[in-house]
Short mmCIF file of C-alpha atoms in Angstrom, two decimals:
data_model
loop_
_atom_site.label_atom_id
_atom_site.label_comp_id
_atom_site.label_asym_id
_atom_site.label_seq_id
_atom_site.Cartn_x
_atom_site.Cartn_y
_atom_site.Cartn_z
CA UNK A 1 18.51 118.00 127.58
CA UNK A 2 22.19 117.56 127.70
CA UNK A 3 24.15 115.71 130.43
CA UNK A 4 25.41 119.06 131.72
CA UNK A 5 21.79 120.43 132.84
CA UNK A 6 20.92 117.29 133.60
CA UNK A 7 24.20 117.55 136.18
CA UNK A 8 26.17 115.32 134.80
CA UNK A 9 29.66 114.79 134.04
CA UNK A 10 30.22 113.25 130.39
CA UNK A 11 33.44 111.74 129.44
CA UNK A 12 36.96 110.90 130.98
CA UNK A 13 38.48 114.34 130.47
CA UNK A 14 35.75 116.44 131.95
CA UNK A 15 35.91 114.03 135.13
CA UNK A 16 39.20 114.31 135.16
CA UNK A 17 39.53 118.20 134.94
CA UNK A 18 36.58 118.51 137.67
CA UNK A 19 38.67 116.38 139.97
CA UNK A 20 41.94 117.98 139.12
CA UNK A 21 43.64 115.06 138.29
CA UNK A 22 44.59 113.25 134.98
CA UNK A 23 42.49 110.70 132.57
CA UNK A 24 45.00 107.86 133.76
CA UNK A 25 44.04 108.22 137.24
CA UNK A 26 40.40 109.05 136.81
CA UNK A 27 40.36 105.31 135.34
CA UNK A 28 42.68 104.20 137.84
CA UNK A 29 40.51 105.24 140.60
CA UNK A 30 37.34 104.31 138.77
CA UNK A 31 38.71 100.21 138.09
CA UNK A 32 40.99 99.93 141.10
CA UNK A 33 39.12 102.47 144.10
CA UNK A 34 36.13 102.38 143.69
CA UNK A 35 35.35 106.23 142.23
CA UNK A 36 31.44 106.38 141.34
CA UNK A 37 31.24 106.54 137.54
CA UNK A 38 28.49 104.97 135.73
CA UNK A 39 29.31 103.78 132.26
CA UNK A 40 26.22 103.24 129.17
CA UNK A 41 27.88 101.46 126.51
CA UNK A 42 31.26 103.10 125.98
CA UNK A 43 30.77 106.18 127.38
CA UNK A 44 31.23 107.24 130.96
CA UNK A 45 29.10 109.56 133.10
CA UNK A 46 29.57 110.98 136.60
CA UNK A 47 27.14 113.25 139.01
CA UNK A 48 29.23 115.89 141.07
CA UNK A 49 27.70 115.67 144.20
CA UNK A 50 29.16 111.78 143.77
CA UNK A 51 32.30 112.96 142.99
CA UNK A 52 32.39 115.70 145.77
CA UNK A 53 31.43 113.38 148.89
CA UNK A 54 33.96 110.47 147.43
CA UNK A 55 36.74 112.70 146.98
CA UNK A 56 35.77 114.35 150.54
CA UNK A 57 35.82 110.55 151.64
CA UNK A 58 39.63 109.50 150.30
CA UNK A 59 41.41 112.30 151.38
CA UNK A 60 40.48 112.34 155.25
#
């Protein structure tokens, strides 16, 4: 099953185009605020729903 059906986000790019933002600040936000990634090995994963309530929770 691949991270996608699974409902997972796989890599910097993709977590970066779901939050409309670039790779730079995806990282920024993930070392410096706190964004909910979860990283195995080198590779970084995210769940939308995550995403969704912690992007709901910086902007207001």
């Amino acid at each position: 099953m691949t991270e996608q059906k699974m409902g997972w986000i796989s890599g910097w790019k993709m977590i970066a185009e779901y939050c409309d933002v670039t790779e730079a600040t995806v990282k920024r936000y993930a070392r410096e605020k706190d964004m909910p990634v979860r990283r195995l090995g080198n590779k970084v994963f995210a769940i939308p729903g995550d995403l969704d309530k912690w992007l709901r929770e910086k902007t207001c």
